[in-house]
Coordinates of C-alpha atoms in Angstrom, one line a residue:
M80 CA 143.8 207.9 133.6
T81 CA 142.6 208.0 130.0
G82 CA 144.7 206.2 127.3
E83 CA 146.3 203.8 129.7
R84 CA 147.6 200.5 128.1
P85 CA 148.8 197.4 129.5
P86 CA 152.6 197.1 129.6
T87 CA 154.3 195.5 126.4
R88 CA 156.4 192.4 126.7
H89 CA 159.4 191.9 124.5
V90 CA 161.5 188.7 124.4
V91 CA 164.8 189.3 122.5
V92 CA 166.6 186.1 121.4
M93 CA 170.5 186.6 120.6
G94 CA 173.2 184.5 119.7
V95 CA 175.8 183.7 117.2
S96 CA 175.0 182.7 113.6
G97 CA 173.5 179.2 113.2
A98 CA 172.8 178.7 117.0
G99 CA 169.1 178.2 116.5
K100 CA 167.7 181.6 117.5
T101 CA 164.8 181.5 115.0
T102 CA 163.8 178.2 116.0
V103 CA 163.9 179.1 119.6
A104 CA 162.0 182.6 119.2
R105 CA 159.2 180.6 117.0
G106 CA 158.8 178.5 120.0
I107 CA 158.6 181.1 122.3
S108 CA 156.1 183.0 120.2
E109 CA 153.8 180.0 119.9
A110 CA 154.0 179.1 123.6
T111 CA 153.3 182.8 124.8
G112 CA 151.3 184.2 121.9
L113 CA 153.8 186.9 121.4
L114 CA 154.3 188.4 118.0
F115 CA 157.4 186.9 116.2
A116 CA 159.7 189.3 114.3
E117 CA 162.7 188.1 112.2
A118 CA 165.5 190.7 112.5
D119 CA 166.7 189.8 109.0
E120 CA 163.3 191.2 107.7
F121 CA 164.4 194.8 108.8
H122 CA 167.7 194.7 107.0
P123 CA 168.2 195.5 103.3
A124 CA 168.4 192.7 101.0
E125 CA 172.0 193.4 100.4
N126 CA 172.9 192.8 104.1
V127 CA 170.9 189.8 104.4
A128 CA 172.7 188.5 101.5
R129 CA 176.2 189.4 103.1
M130 CA 175.1 187.7 106.3
R131 CA 174.0 184.6 104.8
A132 CA 177.4 184.3 102.9
G133 CA 179.2 184.6 106.3
V134 CA 180.4 188.1 105.7
P135 CA 180.0 190.3 108.8
L136 CA 178.4 193.7 108.5
D137 CA 180.5 196.7 108.8
D138 CA 179.8 200.1 110.3
D139 CA 178.7 201.4 106.9
A140 CA 176.3 198.4 106.5
R141 CA 174.9 199.2 109.9
L142 CA 174.4 202.9 109.6
P143 CA 170.7 202.8 108.6
W144 CA 170.0 201.1 112.0

């Protein structure tokens, strides 16, 4: 069939704040050659600042997602 592409693989690393998710995800990326994407890069700077200050995001902050 024209335009067929190989299947895409995704690995999602989830967990509580400070658990080492980024470290684990970078290791997976290096070991597999998969692209690493940091979820904080998809948040507005205001949300990242709130999360880094230990303030959970509310529904309004999550609305753009």
